[in-house]
Coordinates of C-alpha atoms and ligand atoms in Angstrom, one line a residue:
M1 CA 111.3 123.5 61.1
D2 CA 111.3 119.8 60.1
F3 CA 108.2 117.8 61.0
N4 CA 109.7 114.6 59.5
L5 CA 111.0 111.8 61.6
S6 CA 114.6 110.7 60.9
E7 CA 115.3 107.2 59.4
E8 CA 116.5 106.1 62.8
H9 CA 113.4 107.3 64.6
I10 CA 111.2 105.5 62.0
M11 CA 113.2 102.3 62.7
I12 CA 112.7 102.6 66.4
R13 CA 109.0 103.3 66.1
N14 CA 108.6 100.3 63.8
A15 CA 110.5 98.0 66.2
A16 CA 108.2 99.1 69.1
R17 CA 105.1 98.6 66.8
D18 CA 106.2 95.1 65.9
F19 CA 106.9 94.2 69.5
A20 CA 103.5 95.5 70.6
Q21 CA 101.7 93.6 67.8
T22 CA 103.5 90.3 68.3
E23 CA 104.2 90.2 72.0
L24 CA 101.8 92.5 73.8
L25 CA 98.6 92.1 71.8
P26 CA 98.1 88.3 72.2
G27 CA 97.6 88.3 76.0
V28 CA 96.4 91.8 76.6
I29 CA 92.7 91.0 77.3
E30 CA 93.6 88.1 79.7
R31 CA 96.2 90.3 81.6
D32 CA 93.5 93.0 82.0
N33 CA 90.9 90.5 83.2
K34 CA 93.1 88.8 85.7
Q35 CA 95.2 91.8 86.6
K36 CA 98.2 89.8 85.6
F37 CA 101.6 91.4 85.8
P38 CA 103.6 90.5 82.6
N39 CA 107.0 89.7 84.2
E40 CA 108.3 87.9 81.1
L41 CA 107.4 90.8 78.9
V42 CA 109.4 93.2 81.0
K43 CA 112.4 91.1 80.4
K44 CA 111.7 91.1 76.7
M45 CA 111.3 94.9 76.7
G46 CA 114.6 95.0 78.6
A47 CA 116.3 92.9 75.9
L48 CA 115.1 95.4 73.2
G49 CA 116.5 98.3 75.2
F50 CA 113.0 99.7 76.2
M51 CA 113.7 99.8 79.9
G52 CA 116.6 102.3 79.7
I53 CA 115.8 104.1 76.5
M54 CA 117.6 107.4 77.3
V55 CA 120.3 106.0 79.7
D56 CA 123.9 106.4 78.6
P57 CA 125.2 103.1 77.2
K58 CA 128.0 103.1 79.7
Y59 CA 125.3 102.3 82.3
G60 CA 123.7 99.7 80.1
G61 CA 121.1 102.0 78.5
S62 CA 120.2 102.5 74.8
G63 CA 121.5 106.1 74.6
M64 CA 118.5 107.3 72.6
D65 CA 116.8 110.7 72.8
A66 CA 113.5 111.7 74.2
I67 CA 111.8 111.7 70.8
S68 CA 112.6 108.0 70.6
Y69 CA 111.2 107.5 74.0
V70 CA 107.8 109.0 73.1
L71 CA 107.7 107.0 69.8
I72 CA 108.2 103.8 71.8
M73 CA 105.7 104.8 74.4
E74 CA 103.1 105.7 71.9
E75 CA 103.4 102.3 70.1
L76 CA 103.3 100.3 73.3
S77 CA 100.4 102.3 74.7
K78 CA 98.3 101.7 71.6
I79 CA 98.1 98.1 72.5
D80 CA 98.8 97.8 76.2
A81 CA 98.9 100.8 78.5
S82 CA 99.7 98.6 81.5
A83 CA 103.0 97.5 80.0
S84 CA 103.8 101.1 78.9
V85 CA 103.3 102.5 82.4
M86 CA 106.0 100.1 83.7
V87 CA 108.3 101.4 80.9
S88 CA 107.5 105.0 81.7
V89 CA 108.1 104.7 85.5
N90 CA 111.3 102.7 85.0
N91 CA 112.6 105.1 82.4
S92 CA 111.6 108.6 83.2
L93 CA 111.2 108.4 87.0
V94 CA 113.7 105.8 88.2
C95 CA 116.5 105.6 85.6
Y96 CA 116.4 109.4 84.9
G97 CA 116.3 110.1 88.6
L98 CA 119.4 108.0 89.3
E99 CA 121.3 109.0 86.2
T100 CA 120.8 112.7 86.8
Y101 CA 121.0 112.9 90.6
G102 CA 122.6 109.6 91.8
S103 CA 126.2 109.1 92.8
E104 CA 128.6 107.0 90.6
E105 CA 128.3 104.1 93.1
Q106 CA 124.5 104.2 92.9
K107 CA 124.6 104.3 89.1
Q108 CA 127.0 101.3 89.0
K109 CA 125.0 99.3 91.6
Y110 CA 121.5 100.0 90.5
L111 CA 121.2 101.9 87.2
T112 CA 123.2 99.4 85.2
K113 CA 120.6 96.7 86.2
L114 CA 117.5 99.0 85.8
A115 CA 118.5 100.1 82.4
T116 CA 118.7 96.6 81.0
G117 CA 115.5 95.3 82.6
E118 CA 117.4 93.0 85.0
F119 CA 115.9 95.1 87.8
L120 CA 112.5 96.9 87.8
G121 CA 112.1 100.2 89.6
A122 CA 109.3 102.0 91.4
F123 CA 109.0 105.7 92.4
C124 CA 107.3 106.3 95.8
L125 CA 106.1 109.8 96.4
S126 CA 102.3 109.5 97.1
E127 CA 100.9 108.9 100.5
P128 CA 97.4 108.5 102.0
E129 CA 97.5 112.2 103.0
A130 CA 100.0 113.5 100.4
G131 CA 98.9 113.2 96.8
S132 CA 98.7 116.5 94.8
D133 CA 100.0 118.3 97.9
A134 CA 103.3 116.3 97.9
T135 CA 105.0 118.6 100.4
S136 CA 102.8 117.1 103.2
Q137 CA 105.0 114.0 103.4
K138 CA 104.3 112.0 106.6
T139 CA 106.9 109.3 105.9
T140 CA 110.0 110.1 107.9
A141 CA 113.7 109.3 107.4
I142 CA 115.6 110.0 110.7
D143 CA 119.3 110.5 110.4
K144 CA 121.0 107.9 112.7
G145 CA 124.6 108.7 111.7
D146 CA 125.7 105.9 109.3
H147 CA 122.1 105.2 108.3
Y148 CA 118.5 106.6 108.1
L149 CA 115.5 105.0 109.7
I150 CA 112.4 105.1 107.4
N151 CA 108.9 104.9 108.8
G152 CA 105.6 105.5 107.0
T153 CA 103.2 104.5 104.2
K154 CA 103.3 105.1 100.5
N155 CA 100.2 104.3 98.4
W156 CA 99.4 103.8 94.7
I157 CA 102.9 102.7 93.9
T158 CA 103.2 101.4 90.3
N159 CA 105.4 98.3 90.1
G160 CA 104.9 98.2 93.8
G161 CA 104.8 94.4 94.1
S162 CA 107.3 93.6 91.4
A163 CA 110.1 96.1 91.7
D164 CA 113.7 95.4 92.9
V165 CA 114.6 99.1 93.6
Y166 CA 112.3 101.7 95.2
L167 CA 113.1 105.4 95.1
V168 CA 111.4 106.6 98.3
I169 CA 110.7 110.3 99.2
A170 CA 110.7 111.0 102.9
Q171 CA 110.7 113.9 105.4
T172 CA 114.1 114.2 107.2
D173 CA 113.6 117.6 108.9
K174 CA 110.0 118.7 109.3
E175 CA 111.0 122.2 110.4
K176 CA 112.6 122.8 106.9
G177 CA 109.4 121.9 105.0
S178 CA 110.1 121.0 101.4
H179 CA 113.9 121.7 102.0
G180 CA 113.9 118.9 104.7
I181 CA 112.8 116.2 102.2
N182 CA 115.2 113.5 100.9
A183 CA 115.0 110.7 98.3
F184 CA 116.4 107.2 99.2
I185 CA 117.1 104.0 97.4
V186 CA 115.3 101.1 99.2
E187 CA 115.9 97.6 98.1
K188 CA 113.3 94.8 97.9
G189 CA 113.5 92.6 101.0
M190 CA 115.0 95.2 103.3
K191 CA 113.9 94.4 106.9
G192 CA 110.8 96.3 107.9
F193 CA 109.7 96.9 104.3
H194 CA 106.3 95.4 103.5
V195 CA 104.2 95.3 100.3
G196 CA 100.5 95.5 100.8
P197 CA 97.8 93.9 98.6
K198 CA 97.4 94.7 95.0
E199 CA 94.8 97.4 94.1
D200 CA 91.8 96.3 92.1
K201 CA 91.7 99.0 89.5
L202 CA 89.4 100.5 86.8
G203 CA 92.1 100.6 84.2
I204 CA 95.8 99.7 83.5
R205 CA 94.8 96.5 85.3
G206 CA 97.9 94.6 84.2
S207 CA 100.1 97.0 86.0
D208 CA 101.0 96.3 89.6
T209 CA 99.8 99.0 92.1
H210 CA 100.4 98.5 95.8
T211 CA 100.5 100.3 99.2
L212 CA 103.9 100.0 100.8
Q213 CA 104.7 100.1 104.5
F214 CA 108.0 101.1 106.0
N215 CA 108.6 100.1 109.7
D216 CA 112.0 101.1 110.9
V217 CA 113.6 100.3 107.6
K218 CA 117.4 100.8 108.0
V219 CA 118.8 102.5 104.9
P220 CA 122.5 103.0 104.6
K221 CA 123.6 106.7 104.3
E222 CA 125.1 106.0 100.8
N223 CA 121.5 105.3 99.6
R224 CA 120.4 108.9 99.9
I225 CA 120.2 110.5 96.5
G226 CA 121.9 113.9 96.1
A227 CA 122.6 116.5 98.7
N228 CA 120.8 116.6 102.1
G229 CA 117.4 118.3 101.6
S230 CA 117.3 118.0 97.8
G231 CA 114.6 115.3 97.7
F232 CA 111.6 117.5 96.9
R233 CA 113.4 119.2 94.0
F234 CA 114.5 115.7 92.9
A235 CA 110.8 114.5 92.9
M236 CA 109.5 117.6 91.0
K237 CA 112.2 117.6 88.3
T238 CA 111.9 113.9 87.8
L239 CA 108.1 114.1 87.5
S240 CA 108.4 116.9 85.0
G241 CA 110.1 114.4 82.6
G242 CA 107.7 111.7 83.7
R243 CA 104.9 113.8 82.3
I244 CA 106.4 113.4 78.8
G245 CA 106.1 109.7 79.3
I246 CA 102.5 109.8 80.5
A247 CA 101.6 112.3 77.7
S248 CA 102.9 109.9 75.2
Q249 CA 101.0 107.1 76.9
A250 CA 97.8 109.1 76.5
L251 CA 98.7 109.8 72.9
G252 CA 99.1 106.1 72.3
I253 CA 95.8 105.2 73.9
A254 CA 94.0 107.8 71.8
S255 CA 95.7 106.9 68.6
G256 CA 95.1 103.2 69.2
A257 CA 91.4 103.8 69.8
Y258 CA 91.2 106.0 66.7
E259 CA 92.9 103.3 64.5
L260 CA 90.4 100.7 65.7
A261 CA 87.4 103.0 65.2
L262 CA 88.5 104.0 61.7
K263 CA 88.9 100.3 60.7
Y264 CA 85.6 99.3 62.2
S265 CA 83.7 102.2 60.6
K266 CA 85.0 101.1 57.2
E267 CA 83.7 97.5 57.7
R268 CA 80.5 97.9 59.6
K269 CA 77.4 98.5 57.5
A270 CA 74.2 100.2 58.6
F271 CA 71.4 101.6 56.3
G272 CA 73.0 100.1 53.3
T273 CA 76.5 101.6 53.6
E274 CA 79.6 101.5 55.7
I275 CA 79.1 103.6 58.8
C276 CA 82.0 105.8 57.9
N277 CA 79.8 107.2 55.1
H278 CA 77.4 108.6 57.7
Q279 CA 78.5 112.2 58.3
A280 CA 78.0 111.9 62.1
I281 CA 80.6 109.1 62.2
A282 CA 82.9 110.7 59.6
F283 CA 83.0 114.0 61.6
K284 CA 83.8 112.1 64.8
L285 CA 86.8 110.6 62.9
A286 CA 87.8 114.0 61.6
D287 CA 87.7 115.5 65.2
M288 CA 89.6 112.5 66.6
Y289 CA 92.4 112.7 64.0
T290 CA 92.8 116.4 64.2
E291 CA 93.0 116.5 68.0
I292 CA 95.3 113.5 68.2
E293 CA 97.7 115.2 65.7
A294 CA 97.5 118.4 67.9
A295 CA 98.3 116.3 71.0
R296 CA 101.2 114.6 69.1
Y297 CA 102.8 118.0 68.3
L298 CA 102.6 119.0 72.0
V299 CA 104.1 115.7 73.1
M300 CA 106.9 116.0 70.5
K301 CA 107.6 119.6 71.5
A302 CA 108.0 118.6 75.1
A303 CA 110.4 115.8 74.1
W304 CA 112.3 118.1 71.8
D305 CA 112.6 120.7 74.6
K306 CA 114.2 117.9 76.8
D307 CA 116.6 116.8 74.0
Q308 CA 117.6 120.5 73.4
G309 CA 118.3 121.0 77.1
N310 CA 115.5 123.6 77.3
N311 CA 113.3 123.9 80.4
Y312 CA 110.4 121.5 79.8
D313 CA 108.3 122.0 82.9
R314 CA 105.6 123.9 81.0
S315 CA 105.7 122.0 77.7
S316 CA 105.5 118.6 79.5
A317 CA 102.5 119.8 81.7
M318 CA 100.8 121.1 78.5
A319 CA 101.4 117.9 76.7
K320 CA 100.1 115.8 79.5
L321 CA 97.1 118.0 80.1
Y322 CA 96.0 118.0 76.5
A323 CA 96.9 114.5 75.4
S324 CA 95.1 113.0 78.5
K325 CA 92.0 115.0 77.7
V326 CA 92.1 113.8 74.0
A327 CA 92.6 110.2 75.2
M328 CA 89.6 110.3 77.5
E329 CA 87.3 112.0 75.1
H330 CA 88.2 110.1 72.0
T331 CA 88.3 106.6 73.6
V332 CA 84.6 107.3 74.5
E333 CA 84.0 108.2 70.9
A334 CA 85.7 105.1 69.7
V335 CA 83.4 103.0 71.9
Q336 CA 80.4 104.9 70.4
I337 CA 81.6 104.2 66.8
H338 CA 81.8 100.5 67.7
G339 CA 78.2 100.5 69.0
G340 CA 77.4 97.4 71.1
N341 CA 80.7 95.8 70.1
G342 CA 82.4 98.7 71.7
F343 CA 81.0 97.6 75.1
V344 CA 82.7 94.1 75.0
K345 CA 86.3 93.2 75.6
E346 CA 87.2 91.5 72.4
Y347 CA 87.1 94.8 70.5
H348 CA 89.7 96.4 72.8
V349 CA 88.2 100.0 72.8
E350 CA 86.4 99.6 76.2
R351 CA 89.8 98.7 77.7
L352 CA 91.4 101.8 76.1
M353 CA 88.6 103.9 77.5
R354 CA 89.2 102.6 81.0
D355 CA 93.0 103.0 80.6
A356 CA 92.7 106.6 79.4
K357 CA 91.3 107.8 82.7
I358 CA 94.4 107.3 84.7
T359 CA 96.4 109.6 82.4
Q360 CA 94.4 112.5 83.8
I361 CA 95.3 111.5 87.4
Y362 CA 98.8 110.2 87.9
E363 CA 102.0 112.1 87.8
G364 CA 100.0 115.2 88.6
T365 CA 96.2 115.5 88.0
S366 CA 94.9 117.7 85.2
E367 CA 94.2 120.4 87.8
I368 CA 97.8 120.3 88.9
Q369 CA 99.1 120.6 85.3
K370 CA 96.9 123.8 85.0
I371 CA 98.6 125.1 88.2
V372 CA 102.1 124.4 86.8
I373 CA 101.2 126.0 83.5
S374 CA 99.4 129.1 84.9
R375 CA 102.0 129.8 87.6
G376 CA 104.7 129.8 84.9
L377 CA 102.6 132.2 82.7
I378 CA 102.0 134.6 85.6
R379 CA 105.6 134.5 86.8
D380 CA 107.0 135.1 83.3
Ligands
LIG401 C1 96.9 103.6 89.2 C2 97.8 104.6 89.9 C3 99.1 104.5 89.9 C4 99.9 105.5 90.5 N1 101.3 105.3 90.6 C5 102.0 106.1 91.4 C6 103.4 105.9 91.6 O1 104.0 105.0 91.0 N2 104.1 106.7 92.5 C7 103.5 107.6 93.2 O2 104.2 108.3 94.0 N3 102.2 107.9 93.0 C8 101.4 107.2 92.2 N4 100.1 107.4 92.0 C9 99.4 108.5 92.8 C10 99.0 109.6 91.9 O3 100.1 110.4 91.5 C11 98.0 110.5 92.8 O4 96.8 109.7 92.9 C12 97.7 111.8 92.2 O5 98.9 112.6 92.3 C13 96.6 112.5 92.9 O6 96.7 112.5 94.3 P1 95.5 112.0 95.2 O7 95.0 110.7 94.7 O8 95.9 112.1 96.6 O9 94.3 113.1 95.0 P2 94.2 114.5 95.7 O10 95.5 115.2 95.8 O11 93.5 114.2 97.0 O12 93.2 115.2 94.7 C14 91.8 115.0 94.7 C15 91.2 116.0 93.7 O13 91.4 117.4 94.1 C16 92.1 118.1 93.1 N5 93.0 119.1 93.7 C17 93.9 118.8 94.7 N6 94.6 120.0 95.0 C18 94.1 120.9 94.1 C19 94.4 122.3 93.9 N7 95.3 123.0 94.6 N8 93.7 123.0 93.0 C20 92.7 122.3 92.3 N9 92.4 121.0 92.4 C21 93.1 120.3 93.3 C22 92.9 117.0 92.3 O14 93.2 117.5 91.0 C23 91.8 115.9 92.3 O15 90.9 116.1 91.3 C24 99.3 106.5 91.3 C25 97.9 106.6 91.3 C26 97.1 105.6 90.7 C27 95.6 105.7 90.8

């Protein structure tokens, strides 16, 4: 067993760290305040190969492994979790979904642009009445011979107002339940496709979250992904990999908050000494570091499972469940270590605390991760 990163992995991590420090950090507070979507930064991340990290170079991707993906995600998330969720959705939901299940024509037409950052992707599963219970899809896609007609509403869609390509899950045959669901590629600007107002959120405020409306949207038959009725499996398998991305986002938020708290505790003095010399603070740092390392091993194990071709449903659920818990608990501790300064924006930890919460909710809530883990345990 080798716990060391390869030279190549260290280089990749350092490139992401440099980018986060020089490009993401300067405007992060303003983007959070104004809910500003960083269009120009997405293009820069595309130029660095961050938008198609695991995609085969023949489709414009970087051809890296899942370990590289989580290293990049952690570094971006330490500074700006709004930017990293765009990376995560584009990579592990949209690019992965198209590369694994799409036709050669779909890959040539869409994946080549998504993997380079020329296009941005969105993944549309959630609905007002179908969140955790994703089989209750109300959006319909009726087979009209050479095309499908899509009607319905999707909500909470990340990159919703900025994407060029939307992977939309819809019910084609209600009688068949989850086997009657399909996934479709919808392009920005298709007739009948409307983007609702941007959500005003607690955290990841720089990311772009919208409700989408589909009114008789005519989607050509060749835009269906995979065999008829395979859409639910497509969504579940894709989300399983997406959880590795969100777990590494949570890891980055937690480690970013820890690094800030450690630094602050070595500078701030109270009762004649740096606060890190008070055992109550030192023990918080010890707990933070230990649990962040434990989260890192779970995240790395899930990524390693994916790279090895192992089933990663359980390891990705465990990584997301634990890393998101650590992110939530230890960002609160990082604010506490900063005292009053933790409560204001310029010290960054209050933003990390707000950003941490979403990692326990999207791509399957913590309760849903426990269902995935426990069902597997009982079945095996
Ligand atoms: C900022 C943001 C971005 C998002 N981005 C996307 C996106 O890009 N694409 C997309 O498709 N969706 C996206 N989502 C939606 C997200 O995945 C859902 O919010 C999430 O899956 C939970 O669904 P829900 O909100 O309907 O909650 P519900 O399913 O209504 O759950 C409410 C509560 O009940 C619990 N619960 C539900 N069922 C069970 C059960 N069987 N056992 C125990 N507890 C249960 C849940 O854990 C939760 O605590 C996003 C959400 C947010 C807030």
